[in-house]
Short mmCIF file of C-alpha atoms in Angstrom, two decimals:
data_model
loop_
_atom_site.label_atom_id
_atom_site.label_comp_id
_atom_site.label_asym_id
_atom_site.label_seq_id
_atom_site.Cartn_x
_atom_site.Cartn_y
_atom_site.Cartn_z
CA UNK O 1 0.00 0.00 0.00
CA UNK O 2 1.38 3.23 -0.84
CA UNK O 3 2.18 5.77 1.78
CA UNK O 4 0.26 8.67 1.43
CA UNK O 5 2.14 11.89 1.43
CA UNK O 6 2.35 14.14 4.47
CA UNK O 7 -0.63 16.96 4.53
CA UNK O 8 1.73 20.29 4.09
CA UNK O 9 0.36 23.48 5.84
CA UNK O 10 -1.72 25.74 3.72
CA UNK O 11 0.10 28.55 2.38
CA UNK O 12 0.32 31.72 4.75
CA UNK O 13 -1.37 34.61 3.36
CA UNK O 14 0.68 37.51 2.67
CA UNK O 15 -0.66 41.08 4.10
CA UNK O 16 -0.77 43.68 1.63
CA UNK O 17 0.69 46.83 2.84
CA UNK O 18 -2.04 48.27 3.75
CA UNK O 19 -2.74 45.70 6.81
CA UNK O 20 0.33 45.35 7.59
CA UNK O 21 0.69 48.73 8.54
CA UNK O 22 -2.72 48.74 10.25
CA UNK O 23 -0.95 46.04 12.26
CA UNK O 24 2.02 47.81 12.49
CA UNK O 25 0.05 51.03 14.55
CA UNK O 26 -2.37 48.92 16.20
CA UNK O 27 0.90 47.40 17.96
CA UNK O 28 2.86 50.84 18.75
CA UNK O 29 0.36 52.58 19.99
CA UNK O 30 -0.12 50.22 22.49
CA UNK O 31 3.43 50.25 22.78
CA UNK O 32 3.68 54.17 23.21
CA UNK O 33 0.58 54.36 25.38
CA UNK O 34 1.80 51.35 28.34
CA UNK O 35 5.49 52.46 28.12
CA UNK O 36 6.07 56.30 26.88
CA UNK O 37 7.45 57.57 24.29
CA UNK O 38 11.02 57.82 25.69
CA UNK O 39 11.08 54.23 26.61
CA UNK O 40 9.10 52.66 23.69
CA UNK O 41 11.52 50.39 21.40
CA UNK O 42 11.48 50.22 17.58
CA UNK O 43 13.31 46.53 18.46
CA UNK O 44 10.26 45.69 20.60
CA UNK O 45 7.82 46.92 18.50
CA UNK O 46 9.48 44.97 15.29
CA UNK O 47 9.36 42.12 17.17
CA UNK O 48 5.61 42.14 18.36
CA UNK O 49 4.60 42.56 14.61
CA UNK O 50 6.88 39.91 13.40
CA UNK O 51 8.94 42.25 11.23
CA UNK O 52 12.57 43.03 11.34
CA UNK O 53 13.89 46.27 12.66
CA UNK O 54 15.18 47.45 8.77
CA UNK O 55 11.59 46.79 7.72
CA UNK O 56 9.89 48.87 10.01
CA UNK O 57 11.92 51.67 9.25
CA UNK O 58 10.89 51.06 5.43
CA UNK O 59 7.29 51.81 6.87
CA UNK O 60 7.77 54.85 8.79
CA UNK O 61 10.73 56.27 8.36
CA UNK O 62 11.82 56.94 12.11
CA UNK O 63 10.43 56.66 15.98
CA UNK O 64 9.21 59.75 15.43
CA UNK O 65 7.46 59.01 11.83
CA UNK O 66 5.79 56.04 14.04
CA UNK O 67 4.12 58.20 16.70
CA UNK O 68 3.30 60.46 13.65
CA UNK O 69 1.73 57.97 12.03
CA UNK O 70 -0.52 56.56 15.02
CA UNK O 71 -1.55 60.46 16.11
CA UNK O 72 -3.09 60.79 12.73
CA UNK O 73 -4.69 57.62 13.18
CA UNK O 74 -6.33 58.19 16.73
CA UNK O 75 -7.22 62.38 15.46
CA UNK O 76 -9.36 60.90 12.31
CA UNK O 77 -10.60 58.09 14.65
CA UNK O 78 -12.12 60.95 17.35
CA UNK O 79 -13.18 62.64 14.29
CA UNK O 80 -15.30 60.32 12.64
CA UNK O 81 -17.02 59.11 16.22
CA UNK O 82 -17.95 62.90 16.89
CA UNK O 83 -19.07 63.62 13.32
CA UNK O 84 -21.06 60.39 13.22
CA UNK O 85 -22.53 61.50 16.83
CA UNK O 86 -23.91 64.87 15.25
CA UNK O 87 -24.96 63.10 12.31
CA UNK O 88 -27.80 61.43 14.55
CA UNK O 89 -28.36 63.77 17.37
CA UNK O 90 -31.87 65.94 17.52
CA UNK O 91 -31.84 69.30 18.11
CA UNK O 92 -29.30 71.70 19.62
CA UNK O 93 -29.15 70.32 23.22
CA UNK O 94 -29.13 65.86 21.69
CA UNK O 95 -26.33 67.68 19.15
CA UNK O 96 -24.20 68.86 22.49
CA UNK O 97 -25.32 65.77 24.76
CA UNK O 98 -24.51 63.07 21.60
CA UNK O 99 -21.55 64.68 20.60
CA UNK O 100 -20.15 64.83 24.48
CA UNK O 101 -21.02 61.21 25.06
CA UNK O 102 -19.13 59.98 22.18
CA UNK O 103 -16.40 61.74 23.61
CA UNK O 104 -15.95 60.13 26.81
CA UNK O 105 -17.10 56.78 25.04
CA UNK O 106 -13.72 57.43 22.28
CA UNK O 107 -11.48 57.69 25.77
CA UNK O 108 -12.89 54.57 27.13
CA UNK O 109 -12.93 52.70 23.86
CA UNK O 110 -9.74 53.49 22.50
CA UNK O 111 -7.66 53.74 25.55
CA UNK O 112 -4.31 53.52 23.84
CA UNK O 113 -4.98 56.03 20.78
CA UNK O 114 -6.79 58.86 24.34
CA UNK O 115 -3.08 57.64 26.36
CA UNK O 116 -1.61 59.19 23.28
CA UNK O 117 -3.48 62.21 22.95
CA UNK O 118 -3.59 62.92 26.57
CA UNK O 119 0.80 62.63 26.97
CA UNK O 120 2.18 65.73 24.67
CA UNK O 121 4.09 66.42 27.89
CA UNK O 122 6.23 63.17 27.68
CA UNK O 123 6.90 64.10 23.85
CA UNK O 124 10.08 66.24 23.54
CA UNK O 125 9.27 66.22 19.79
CA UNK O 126 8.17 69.94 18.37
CA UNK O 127 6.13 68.31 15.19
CA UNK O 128 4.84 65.90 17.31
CA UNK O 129 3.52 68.70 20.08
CA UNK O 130 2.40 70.17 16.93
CA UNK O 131 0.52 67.45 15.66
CA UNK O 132 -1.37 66.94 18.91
CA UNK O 133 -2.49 70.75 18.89
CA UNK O 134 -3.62 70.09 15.58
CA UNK O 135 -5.97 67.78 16.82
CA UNK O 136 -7.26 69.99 19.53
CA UNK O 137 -7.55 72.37 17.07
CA UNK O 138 -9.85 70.38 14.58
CA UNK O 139 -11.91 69.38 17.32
CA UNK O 140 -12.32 72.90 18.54
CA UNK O 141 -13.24 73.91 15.11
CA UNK O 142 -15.62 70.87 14.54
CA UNK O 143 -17.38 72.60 18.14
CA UNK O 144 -17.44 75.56 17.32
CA UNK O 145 -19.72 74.67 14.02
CA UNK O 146 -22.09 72.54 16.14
CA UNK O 147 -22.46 75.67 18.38
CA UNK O 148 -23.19 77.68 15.29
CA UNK O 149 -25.79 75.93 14.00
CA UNK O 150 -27.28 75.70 17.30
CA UNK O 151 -26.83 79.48 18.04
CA UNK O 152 -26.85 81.67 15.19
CA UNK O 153 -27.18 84.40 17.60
CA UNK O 154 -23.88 84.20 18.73
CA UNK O 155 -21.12 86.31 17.33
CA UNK O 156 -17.16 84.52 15.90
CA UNK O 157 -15.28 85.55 19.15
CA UNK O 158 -18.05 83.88 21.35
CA UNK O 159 -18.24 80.95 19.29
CA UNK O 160 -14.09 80.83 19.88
CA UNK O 161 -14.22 81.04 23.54
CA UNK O 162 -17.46 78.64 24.13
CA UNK O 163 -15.78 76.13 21.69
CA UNK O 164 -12.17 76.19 23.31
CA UNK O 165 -13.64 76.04 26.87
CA UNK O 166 -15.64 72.56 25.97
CA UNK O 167 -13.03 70.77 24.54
CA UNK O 168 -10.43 71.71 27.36
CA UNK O 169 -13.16 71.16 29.84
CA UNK O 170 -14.03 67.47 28.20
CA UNK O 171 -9.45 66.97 28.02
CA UNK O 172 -9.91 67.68 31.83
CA UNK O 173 -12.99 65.32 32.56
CA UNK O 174 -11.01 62.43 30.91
CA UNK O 175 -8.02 63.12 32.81
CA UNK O 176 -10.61 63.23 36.03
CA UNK O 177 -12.20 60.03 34.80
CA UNK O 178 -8.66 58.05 34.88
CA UNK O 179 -8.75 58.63 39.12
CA UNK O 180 -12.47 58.02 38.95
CA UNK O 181 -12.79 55.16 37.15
CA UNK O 182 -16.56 54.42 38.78
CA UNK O 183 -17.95 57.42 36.87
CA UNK O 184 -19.28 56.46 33.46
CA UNK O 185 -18.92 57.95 30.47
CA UNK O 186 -22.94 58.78 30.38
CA UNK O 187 -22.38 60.01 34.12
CA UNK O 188 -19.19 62.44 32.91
CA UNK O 189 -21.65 63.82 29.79
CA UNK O 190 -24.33 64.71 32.24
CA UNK O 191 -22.17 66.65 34.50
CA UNK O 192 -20.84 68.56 31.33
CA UNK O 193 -24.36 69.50 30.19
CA UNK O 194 -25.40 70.83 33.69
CA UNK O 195 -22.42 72.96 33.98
CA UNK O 196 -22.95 74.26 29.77
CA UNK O 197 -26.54 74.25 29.06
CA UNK O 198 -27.18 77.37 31.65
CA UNK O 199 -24.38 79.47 29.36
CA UNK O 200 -25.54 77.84 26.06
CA UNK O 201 -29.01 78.39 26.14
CA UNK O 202 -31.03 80.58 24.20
CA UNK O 203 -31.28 83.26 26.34
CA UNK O 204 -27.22 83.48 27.33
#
């Protein structure tokens, strides 16, 4: 009777670029958000996503080109949950309460890509500190439209200052959050409204 041959492993499938380097940031930004910045490894990161050192390089030029590359990843990722919030919310006060909720729900959700966002301290890198503005920045500006549309009545430097005081006042909630884990993100949205809605109202 003839032997029959040994069953060889199916082929492995090769990632296009593409998913490999979705794999690639998935990995450093835990990497950058458990360890820092300072202390992350390119050799530990290479060797979490199976790729040598060289290779990763070829992907993102540098350390810094990494943490680049994961801060624009985590400022379109807040971005599309807070557009898609508004994009469902009813009326001016849902628009605020929707759009604050999905806030505190991005920090809880995507822990690693909020540890990024929250560190610029621990990142002695200018275009990185700049990068990290730039995504207060859109968010302040994606605010302040909300609050136009809501109040009409309210003139450009108004809409500046309301729109810069809810986004550092939601930076500051999160950070609150981390030492107060019980309170929910639902909880944290409803203490934000209290505190706005008296200022936002129609007759502010």
């Amino acid at each position: 009777m003839t032997a029959r041959p040994a069953p060889t492993a199916p082929p492995r499938k090769r990632r296009s670029r593409a998913e490999r380097e979705r794999q690639i940031l998935a990995v450093a930004e835990q990497v950058f958000a458990d360890e820092g910045y300072q202390a992350a490894s390119m050799d530990d990161i290479a060797h979490r996503v199976g790729l040598s050192k060289p290779m990763l390089y070829e992907y993102f030029g540098s350390k810094d080109g990494l943490l680049m590359a994961c801060l624009h990843r985590a400022k379109q990722e807040l971005f599309d949950t807070t557009t898609t919030a508004a994009a469902g919310a009813n009326g001016p006060e849902g628009l605020l309460h929707d759009c604050l909720l999905a806030f505190f729900r991005f920090s809880d959700d995507h822990a690693q890509a909020w540890a990024l966002l929250r560190n610029e301290a621990a990142v002695p890198v200018s275009s990185v500190s700049s990068e990290l503005e730039s995504i207060r920045l859109q968010q302040i500006g994606f605010t302040a439209e909300l609050l136009r549309g809501a109040r009409p009545d309210l003139d450009e430097v108004r809409l500046e200052a309301y729109a810069e005081s809810i986004i550092g006042a939601c930076e500051r909630l999160a950070l609150w959050r981390e030492r107060r884990p019980e309170v929910t993100a639902r909880q944290a949205t409803e203490h934000l409204m209290s505190l706005l809605l008296p200022s936002l109202g129609t007759g502010a």
